[in-house]
Short mmCIF file of C-alpha atoms in Angstrom, two decimals:
data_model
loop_
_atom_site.label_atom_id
_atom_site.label_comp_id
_atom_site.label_asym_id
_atom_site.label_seq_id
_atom_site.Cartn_x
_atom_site.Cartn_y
_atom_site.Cartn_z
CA UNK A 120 108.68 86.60 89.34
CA UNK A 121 109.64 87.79 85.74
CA UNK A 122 113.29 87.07 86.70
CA UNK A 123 112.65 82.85 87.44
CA UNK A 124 109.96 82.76 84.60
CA UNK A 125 112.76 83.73 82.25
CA UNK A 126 115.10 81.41 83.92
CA UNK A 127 112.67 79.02 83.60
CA UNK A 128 112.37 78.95 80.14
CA UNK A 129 116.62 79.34 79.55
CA UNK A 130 116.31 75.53 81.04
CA UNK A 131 116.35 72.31 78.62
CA UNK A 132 113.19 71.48 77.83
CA UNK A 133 113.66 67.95 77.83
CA UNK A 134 114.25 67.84 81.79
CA UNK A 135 111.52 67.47 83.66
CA UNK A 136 109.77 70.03 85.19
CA UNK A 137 110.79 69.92 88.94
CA UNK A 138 114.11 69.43 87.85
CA UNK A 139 114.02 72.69 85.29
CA UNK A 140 112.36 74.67 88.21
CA UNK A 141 115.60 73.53 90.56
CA UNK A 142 117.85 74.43 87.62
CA UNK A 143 116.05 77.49 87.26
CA UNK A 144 116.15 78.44 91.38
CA UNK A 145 120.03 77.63 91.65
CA UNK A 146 120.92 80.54 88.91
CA UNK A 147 118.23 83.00 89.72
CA UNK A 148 117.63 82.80 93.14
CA UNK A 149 120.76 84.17 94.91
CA UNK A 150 119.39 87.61 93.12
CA UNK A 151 116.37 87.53 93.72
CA UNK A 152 117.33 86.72 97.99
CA UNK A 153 120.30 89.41 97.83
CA UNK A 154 117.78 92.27 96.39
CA UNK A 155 114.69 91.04 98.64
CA UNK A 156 116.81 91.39 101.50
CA UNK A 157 118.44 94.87 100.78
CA UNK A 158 114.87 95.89 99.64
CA UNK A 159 113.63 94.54 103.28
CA UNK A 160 116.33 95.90 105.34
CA UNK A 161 116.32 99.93 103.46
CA UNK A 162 112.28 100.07 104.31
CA UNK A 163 112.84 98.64 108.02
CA UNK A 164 115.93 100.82 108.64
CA UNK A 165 113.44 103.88 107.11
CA UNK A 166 110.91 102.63 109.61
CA UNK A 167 112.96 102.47 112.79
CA UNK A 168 115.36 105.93 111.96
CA UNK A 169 112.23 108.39 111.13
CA UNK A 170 110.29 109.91 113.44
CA UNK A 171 106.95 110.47 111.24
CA UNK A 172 104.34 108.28 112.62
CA UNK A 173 103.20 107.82 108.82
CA UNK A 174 106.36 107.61 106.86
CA UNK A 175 107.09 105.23 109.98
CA UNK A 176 103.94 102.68 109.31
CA UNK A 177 104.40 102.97 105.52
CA UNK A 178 107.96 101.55 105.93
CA UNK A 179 107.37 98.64 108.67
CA UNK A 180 104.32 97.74 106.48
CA UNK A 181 106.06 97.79 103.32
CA UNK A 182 109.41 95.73 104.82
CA UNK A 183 106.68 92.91 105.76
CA UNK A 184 104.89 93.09 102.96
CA UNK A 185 108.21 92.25 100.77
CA UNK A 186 109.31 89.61 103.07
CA UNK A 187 105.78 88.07 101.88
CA UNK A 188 105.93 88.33 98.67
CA UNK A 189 109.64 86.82 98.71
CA UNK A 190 108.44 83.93 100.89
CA UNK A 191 105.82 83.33 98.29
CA UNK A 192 107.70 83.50 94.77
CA UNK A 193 110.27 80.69 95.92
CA UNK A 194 107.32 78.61 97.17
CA UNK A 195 104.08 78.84 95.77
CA UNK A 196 104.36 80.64 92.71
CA UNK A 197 107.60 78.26 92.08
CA UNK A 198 105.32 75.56 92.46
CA UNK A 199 102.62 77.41 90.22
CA UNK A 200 105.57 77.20 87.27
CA UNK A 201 105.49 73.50 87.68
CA UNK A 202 102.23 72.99 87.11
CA UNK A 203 102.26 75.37 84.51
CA UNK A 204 104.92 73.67 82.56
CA UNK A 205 102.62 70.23 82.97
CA UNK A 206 99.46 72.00 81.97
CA UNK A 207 101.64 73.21 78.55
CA UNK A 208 103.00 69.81 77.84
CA UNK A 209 100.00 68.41 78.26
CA UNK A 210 98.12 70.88 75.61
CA UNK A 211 95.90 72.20 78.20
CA UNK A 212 94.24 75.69 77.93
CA UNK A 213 95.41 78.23 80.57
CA UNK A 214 92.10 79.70 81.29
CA UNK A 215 90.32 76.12 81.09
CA UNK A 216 93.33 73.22 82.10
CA UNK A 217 90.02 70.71 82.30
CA UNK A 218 89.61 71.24 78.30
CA UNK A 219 92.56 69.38 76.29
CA UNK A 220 93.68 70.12 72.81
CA UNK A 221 93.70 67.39 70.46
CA UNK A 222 97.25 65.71 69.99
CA UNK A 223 98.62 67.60 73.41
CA UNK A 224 102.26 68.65 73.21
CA UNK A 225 103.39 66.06 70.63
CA UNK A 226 100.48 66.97 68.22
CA UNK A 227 101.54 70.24 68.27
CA UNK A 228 104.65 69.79 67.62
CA UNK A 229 104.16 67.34 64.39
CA UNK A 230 102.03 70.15 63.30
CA UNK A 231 104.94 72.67 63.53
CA UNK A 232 107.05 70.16 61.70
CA UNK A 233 104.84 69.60 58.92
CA UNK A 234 104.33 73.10 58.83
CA UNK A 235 107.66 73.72 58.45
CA UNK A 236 108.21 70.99 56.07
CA UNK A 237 109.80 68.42 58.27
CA UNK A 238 107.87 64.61 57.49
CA UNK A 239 111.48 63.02 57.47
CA UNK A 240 110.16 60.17 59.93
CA UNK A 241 108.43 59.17 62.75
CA UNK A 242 108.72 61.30 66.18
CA UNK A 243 110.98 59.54 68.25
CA UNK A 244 111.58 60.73 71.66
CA UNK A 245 114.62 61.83 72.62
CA UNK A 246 117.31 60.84 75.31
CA UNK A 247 117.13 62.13 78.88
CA UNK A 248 119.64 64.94 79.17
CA UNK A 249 122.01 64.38 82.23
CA UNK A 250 122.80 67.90 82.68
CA UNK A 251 122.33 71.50 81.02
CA UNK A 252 125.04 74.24 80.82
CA UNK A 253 123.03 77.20 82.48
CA UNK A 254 122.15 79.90 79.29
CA UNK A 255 123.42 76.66 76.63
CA UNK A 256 121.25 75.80 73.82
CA UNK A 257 121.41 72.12 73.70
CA UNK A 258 121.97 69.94 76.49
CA UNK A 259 125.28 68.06 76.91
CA UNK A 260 123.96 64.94 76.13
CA UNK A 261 120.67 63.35 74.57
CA UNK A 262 119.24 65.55 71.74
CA UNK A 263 116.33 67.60 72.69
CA UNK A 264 115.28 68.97 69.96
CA UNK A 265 111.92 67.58 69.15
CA UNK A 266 111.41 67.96 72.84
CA UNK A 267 112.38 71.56 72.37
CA UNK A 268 109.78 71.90 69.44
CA UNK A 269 106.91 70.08 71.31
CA UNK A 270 106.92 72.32 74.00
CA UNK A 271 107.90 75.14 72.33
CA UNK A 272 104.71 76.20 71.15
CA UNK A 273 103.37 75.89 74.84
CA UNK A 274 105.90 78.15 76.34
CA UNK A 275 105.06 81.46 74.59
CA UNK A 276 105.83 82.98 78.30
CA UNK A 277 108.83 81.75 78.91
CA UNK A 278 110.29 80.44 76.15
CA UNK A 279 109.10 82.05 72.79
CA UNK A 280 112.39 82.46 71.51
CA UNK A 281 113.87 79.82 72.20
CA UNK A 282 115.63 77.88 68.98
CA UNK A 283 114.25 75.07 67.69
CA UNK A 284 115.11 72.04 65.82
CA UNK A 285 118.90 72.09 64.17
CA UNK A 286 119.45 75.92 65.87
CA UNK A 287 116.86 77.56 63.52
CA UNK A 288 114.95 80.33 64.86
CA UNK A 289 111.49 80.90 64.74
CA UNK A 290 110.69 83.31 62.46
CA UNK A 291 107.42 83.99 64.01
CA UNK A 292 108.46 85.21 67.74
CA UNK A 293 112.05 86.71 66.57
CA UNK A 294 110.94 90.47 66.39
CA UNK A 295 109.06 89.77 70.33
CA UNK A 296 110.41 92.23 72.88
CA UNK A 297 112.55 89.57 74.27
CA UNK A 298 114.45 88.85 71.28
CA UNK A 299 114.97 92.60 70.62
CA UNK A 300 116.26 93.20 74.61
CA UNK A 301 118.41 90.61 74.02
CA UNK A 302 119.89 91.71 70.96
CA UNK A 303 120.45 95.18 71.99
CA UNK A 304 122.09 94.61 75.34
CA UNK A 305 124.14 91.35 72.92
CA UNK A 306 125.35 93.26 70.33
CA UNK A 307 125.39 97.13 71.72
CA UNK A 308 125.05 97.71 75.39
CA UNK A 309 127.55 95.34 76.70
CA UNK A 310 130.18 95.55 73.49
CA UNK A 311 129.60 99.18 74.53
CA UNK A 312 130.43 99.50 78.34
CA UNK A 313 133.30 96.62 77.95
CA UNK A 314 135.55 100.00 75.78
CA UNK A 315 137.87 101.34 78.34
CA UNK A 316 137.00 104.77 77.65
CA UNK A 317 133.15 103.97 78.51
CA UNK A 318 133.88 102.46 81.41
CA UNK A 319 135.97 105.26 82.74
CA UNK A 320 133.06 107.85 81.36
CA UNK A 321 130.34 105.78 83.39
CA UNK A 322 132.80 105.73 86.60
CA UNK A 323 133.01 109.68 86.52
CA UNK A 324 129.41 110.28 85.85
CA UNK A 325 128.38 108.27 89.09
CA UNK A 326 131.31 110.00 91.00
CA UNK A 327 129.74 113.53 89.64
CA UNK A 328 126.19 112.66 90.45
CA UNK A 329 127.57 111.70 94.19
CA UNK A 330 129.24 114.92 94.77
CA UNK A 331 126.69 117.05 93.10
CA UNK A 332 123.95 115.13 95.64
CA UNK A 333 126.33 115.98 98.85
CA UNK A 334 126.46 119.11 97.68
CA UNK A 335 122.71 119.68 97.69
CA UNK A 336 122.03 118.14 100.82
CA UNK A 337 122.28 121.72 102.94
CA UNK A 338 119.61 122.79 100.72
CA UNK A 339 117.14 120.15 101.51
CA UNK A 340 114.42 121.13 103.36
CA UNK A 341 113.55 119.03 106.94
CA UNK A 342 109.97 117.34 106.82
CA UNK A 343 107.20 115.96 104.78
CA UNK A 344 104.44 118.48 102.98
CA UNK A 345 101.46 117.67 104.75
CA UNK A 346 99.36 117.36 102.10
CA UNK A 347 101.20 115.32 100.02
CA UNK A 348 100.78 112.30 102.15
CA UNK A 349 96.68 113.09 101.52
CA UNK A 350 94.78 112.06 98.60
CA UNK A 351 93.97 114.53 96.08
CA UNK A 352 90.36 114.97 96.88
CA UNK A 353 90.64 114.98 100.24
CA UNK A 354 88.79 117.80 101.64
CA UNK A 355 92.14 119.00 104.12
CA UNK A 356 93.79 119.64 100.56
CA UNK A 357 92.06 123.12 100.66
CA UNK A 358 92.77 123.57 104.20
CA UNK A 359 96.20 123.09 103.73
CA UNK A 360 96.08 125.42 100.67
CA UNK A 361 94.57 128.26 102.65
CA UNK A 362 96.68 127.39 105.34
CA UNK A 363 100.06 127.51 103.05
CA UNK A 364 98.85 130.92 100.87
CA UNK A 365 96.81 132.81 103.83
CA UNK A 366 98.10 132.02 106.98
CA UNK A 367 101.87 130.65 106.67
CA UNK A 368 102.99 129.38 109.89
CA UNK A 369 104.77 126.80 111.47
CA UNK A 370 104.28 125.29 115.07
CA UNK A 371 104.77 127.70 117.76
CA UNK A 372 107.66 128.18 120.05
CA UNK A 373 107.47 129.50 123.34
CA UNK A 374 110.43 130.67 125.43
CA UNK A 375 109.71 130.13 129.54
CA UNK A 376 112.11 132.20 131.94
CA UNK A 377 111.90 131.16 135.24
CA UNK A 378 112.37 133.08 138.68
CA UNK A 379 112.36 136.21 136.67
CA UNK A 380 113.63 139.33 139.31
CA UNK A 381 111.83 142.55 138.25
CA UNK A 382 113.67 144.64 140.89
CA UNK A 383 116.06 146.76 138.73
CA UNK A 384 119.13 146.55 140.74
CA UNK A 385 118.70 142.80 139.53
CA UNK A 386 119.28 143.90 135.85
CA UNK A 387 116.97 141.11 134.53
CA UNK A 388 115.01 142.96 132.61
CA UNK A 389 117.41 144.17 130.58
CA UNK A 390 118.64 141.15 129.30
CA UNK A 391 115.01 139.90 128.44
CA UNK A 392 113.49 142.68 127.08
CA UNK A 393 113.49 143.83 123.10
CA UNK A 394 112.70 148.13 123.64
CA UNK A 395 114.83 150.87 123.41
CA UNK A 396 117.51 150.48 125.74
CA UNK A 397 117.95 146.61 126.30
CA UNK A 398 121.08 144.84 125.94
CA UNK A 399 121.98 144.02 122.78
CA UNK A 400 122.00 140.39 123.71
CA UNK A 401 118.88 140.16 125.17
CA UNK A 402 116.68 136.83 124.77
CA UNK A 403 114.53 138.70 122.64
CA UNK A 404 116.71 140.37 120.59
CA UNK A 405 118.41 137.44 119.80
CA UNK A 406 115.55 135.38 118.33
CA UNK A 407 115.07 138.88 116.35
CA UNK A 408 117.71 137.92 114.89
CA UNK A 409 117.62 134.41 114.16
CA UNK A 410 114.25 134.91 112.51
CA UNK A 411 116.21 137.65 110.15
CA UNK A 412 118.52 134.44 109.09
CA UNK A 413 116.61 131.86 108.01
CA UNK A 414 119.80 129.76 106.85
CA UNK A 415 120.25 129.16 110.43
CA UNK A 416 117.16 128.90 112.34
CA UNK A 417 113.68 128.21 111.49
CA UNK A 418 111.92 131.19 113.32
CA UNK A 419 109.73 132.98 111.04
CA UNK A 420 108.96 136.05 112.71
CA UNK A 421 110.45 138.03 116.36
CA UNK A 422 109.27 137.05 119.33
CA UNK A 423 106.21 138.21 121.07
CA UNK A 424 107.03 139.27 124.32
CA UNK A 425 104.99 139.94 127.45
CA UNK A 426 107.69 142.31 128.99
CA UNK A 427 107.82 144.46 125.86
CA UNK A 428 103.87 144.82 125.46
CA UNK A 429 103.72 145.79 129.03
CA UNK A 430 106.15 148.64 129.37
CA UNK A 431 104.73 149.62 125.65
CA UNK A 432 100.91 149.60 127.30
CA UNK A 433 102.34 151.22 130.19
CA UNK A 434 104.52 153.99 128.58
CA UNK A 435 102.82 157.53 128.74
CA UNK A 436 103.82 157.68 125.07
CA UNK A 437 100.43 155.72 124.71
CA UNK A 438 97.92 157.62 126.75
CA UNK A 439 94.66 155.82 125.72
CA UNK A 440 96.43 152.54 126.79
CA UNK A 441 96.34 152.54 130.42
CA UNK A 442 94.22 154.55 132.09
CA UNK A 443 93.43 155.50 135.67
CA UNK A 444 90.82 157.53 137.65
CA UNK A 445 93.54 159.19 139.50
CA UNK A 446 96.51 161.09 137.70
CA UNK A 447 99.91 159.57 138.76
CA UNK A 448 100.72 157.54 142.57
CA UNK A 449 98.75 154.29 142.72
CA UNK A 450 95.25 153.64 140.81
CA UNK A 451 91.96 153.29 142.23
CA UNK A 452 90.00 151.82 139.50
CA UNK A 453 90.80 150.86 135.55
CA UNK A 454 89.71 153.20 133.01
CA UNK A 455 89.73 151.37 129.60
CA UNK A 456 90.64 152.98 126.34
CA UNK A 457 88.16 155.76 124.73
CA UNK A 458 86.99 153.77 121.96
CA UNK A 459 85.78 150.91 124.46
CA UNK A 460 82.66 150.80 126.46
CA UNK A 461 81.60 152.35 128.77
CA UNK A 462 84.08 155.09 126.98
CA UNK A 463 82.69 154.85 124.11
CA UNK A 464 78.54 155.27 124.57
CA UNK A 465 78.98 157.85 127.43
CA UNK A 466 81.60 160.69 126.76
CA UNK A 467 80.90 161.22 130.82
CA UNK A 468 81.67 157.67 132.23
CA UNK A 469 85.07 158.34 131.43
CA UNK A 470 85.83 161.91 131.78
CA UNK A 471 87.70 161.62 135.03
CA UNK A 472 90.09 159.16 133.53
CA UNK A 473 94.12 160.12 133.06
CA UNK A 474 96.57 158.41 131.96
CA UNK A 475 98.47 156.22 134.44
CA UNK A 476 101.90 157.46 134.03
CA UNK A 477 102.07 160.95 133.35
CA UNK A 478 106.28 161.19 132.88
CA UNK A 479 108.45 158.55 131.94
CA UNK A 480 110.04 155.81 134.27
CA UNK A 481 112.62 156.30 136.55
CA UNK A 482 116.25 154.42 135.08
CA UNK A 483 113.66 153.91 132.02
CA UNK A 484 112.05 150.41 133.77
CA UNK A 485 108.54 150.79 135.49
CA UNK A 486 109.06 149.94 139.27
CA UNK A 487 107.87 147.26 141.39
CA UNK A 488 105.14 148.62 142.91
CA UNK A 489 103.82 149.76 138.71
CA UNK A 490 104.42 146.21 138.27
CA UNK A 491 102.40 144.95 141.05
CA UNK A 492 99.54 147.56 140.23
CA UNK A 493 99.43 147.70 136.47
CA UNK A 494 99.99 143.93 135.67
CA UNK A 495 96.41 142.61 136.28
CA UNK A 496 95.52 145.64 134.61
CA UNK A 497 97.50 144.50 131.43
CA UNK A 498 96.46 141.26 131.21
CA UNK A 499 92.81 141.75 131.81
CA UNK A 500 92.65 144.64 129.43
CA UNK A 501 91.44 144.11 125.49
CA UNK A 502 92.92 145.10 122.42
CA UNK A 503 91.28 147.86 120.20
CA UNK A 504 92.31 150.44 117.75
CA UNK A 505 93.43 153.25 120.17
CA UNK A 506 95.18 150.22 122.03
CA UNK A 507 96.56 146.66 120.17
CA UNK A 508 98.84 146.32 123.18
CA UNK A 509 96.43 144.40 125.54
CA UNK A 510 97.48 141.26 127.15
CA UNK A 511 93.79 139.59 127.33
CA UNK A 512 94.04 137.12 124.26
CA UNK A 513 97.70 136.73 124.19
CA UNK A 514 99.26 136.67 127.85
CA UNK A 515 96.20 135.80 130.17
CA UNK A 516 97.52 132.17 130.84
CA UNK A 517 101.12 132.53 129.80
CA UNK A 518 101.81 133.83 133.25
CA UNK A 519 102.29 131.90 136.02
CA UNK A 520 102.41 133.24 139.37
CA UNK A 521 104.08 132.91 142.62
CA UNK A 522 101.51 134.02 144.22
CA UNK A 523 98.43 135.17 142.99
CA UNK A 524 98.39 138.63 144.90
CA UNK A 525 102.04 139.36 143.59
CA UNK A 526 102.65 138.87 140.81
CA UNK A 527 106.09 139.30 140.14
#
């Protein structure tokens, strides 16, 4: 809008509106298209490449909302200039066009001339200018100077330093922020950037700042800070702040194996398992690792495994873990921990209770049959002090079964 207001006012003044405003739309307009349509097509390519559903609306919306606004400076706020420019000439108040000021545009400007000192004769109205050099003073033909200093006064906007009769300056609008822009980029930006050695200085600076940004780019970090898209008083700000300082975690990631073999001639287990005496390149020894590399994965912390918390519950080197009523051979009845009830209350309800694998496990893997007796044990059993490897709150669904009697 600023861009065809000031191209607008660059026009001869003694043309007539519609035809200053076509003027005015032939030299500004292919800008203001070219940078409404890259503007249009970066926030609908952002729109249709990202995969955040709020980035995502924020782009689509924006990319209309431009097209809009560009639909609406070339027609109705072009027209709005028209009418301005009549409303000025005719010495009409902006905020009031109904209430006229005495004398209208030609008043105004015998005012400026007597001002100025200028009673040499009579106003006569100039010629029609046939054309106008785009960013000229005068017109190629017909002298518009009065016609310049009649609506002059008018166009404070637009045209408040433009020169007026016989190339004189007004004194009064030559220190505006227009005239010092101008003068600056006139006389020292652009003498500036035309030296060769500028121009070569500017050339490496961009090609710095380019390779300095590609350089950067592996540190970037993937995603959007949640609570930056909020407003500040929002009340998940302090979620996300306890969230962030308290409790720093990401979404969760769960590994499935499926068909796993328990039978240890199958060597499975080996290669899932993290405990003493797995393969090196076990499943979960790997994403132990990747979590200890955070340059190349985004695990924060090693996996918790179900396979490892079972042979850890089951291992005699935890006796208060798992607990039968029978010492060794298969279980009659779960015994849980001491410092769980009924252990706890009644020092008798438990005294027959031993632990349910008195040595350690033959080839170092508990046995099919331990699996098949223990595992409903594991995952029905609770976490306490004596015993934090219980399966209850963090394995009881992430099992699924063959069958429900066997469940390996």
């Amino acid at each position: 809008m600023f861009v065809l207001a000031h191209a607008l006012g660059k026009q001869a003044h003694s043309l007539p509106p519609a035809e200053r405003l076509a003027a005015s739309l032939s030299s500004a307009g292919p800008s203001i298209t070219l940078a409404a349509c890259c503007e249009v097509a970066a926030f609908t390519l952002g729109g249709c490449l990202t995969g955040m559903p709020a980035v995502r609306n924020f782009s689509l919306a924006a990319a209309a909302a431009l097209a809009l606004d560009f639909g609406l400076q070339v027609t109705v706020f072009a027209a709005l200039l028209v009418l301005d420019v009549r409303r000025m000439r005719a010495g009409r108040l902006d905020c009031c066009p109904c209430v006229r000021l005495g004398g209208g545009a030609a008043g105004v400007g015998e005012q400026r001339r007597q001002r100025e000192g200028d009673v040499a004769g009579p106003h006569t109205p100039p010629a029609p200018a046939e054309a106008m050099e785009y960013g000229s003073k005068q017109p190629q033909q017909g002298d518009g100077g009065d016609e310049e200093d009649a609506a002059a006064p008018c166009t404070v906007a637009t045209s408040s330093s433009e020169e007026g009769e016989e190339g004189e300056v007004d004194e009064r609008s030559y220190w505006s922020l227009q005239r010092v822009l101008q003068a600056y980029f006139d006389r020292v930006h652009a003498p500036l950037l035309s030296r060769p050695v500028v121009q070569c200085g500017v050339l490496l600076l961009f090609a710095a700042t380019l390779f300095a940004s590609l350089a950067a780019i592996p540190y970037l970090q993937v995603g959007l800070d949640q609570a930056v898209a909020l407003p500040r008083d929002s009340y998940l700000q302090r979620y996300y702040r306890d969230l962030l300082q308290q409790l720093r975690v990401g979404p969760p990631l769960l590994l499935v194996v499926r068909d796993l073999d328990l039978r240890p001639e199958a060597g499975q287990v080996e290669r899932l398992c993290g405990v003493a005496g797995c393969a090196q390149d076990s499943l979960a020894n790997r994403v132990s690792a990747a979590a200890r590399d955070p340059a190349s994965s985004f695990i924060s912390a090693s996996a918790a495994s179900w396979l490892d918390d079972f042979m850890t519950w089951l291992s005699p080197d935890l006796p208060a873990c798992c607990r039968t009523n029978e010492a060794g051979g298969v279980a009659a009845s779960y015994c849980p921990p001491p410092d769980q009830p009924p252990c706890n209350g009644n020092s008798s309800a438990c005294a027959s209770c031993h632990t349910c694998v008195q040595a350690a496990f033959t080839g170092g893997r508990p046995s099919v049959p331990q699996f098949q007796t223990y595992l409903p044990w594991f995952l029905a059993a609770r976490p306490s002090e004596q015993c934090a490897k219980a399966g209850v709150g963090a394995y009881s669904d992430a099992l699924q079964r063959a069958q429900l009697d066997d469940p390996t």
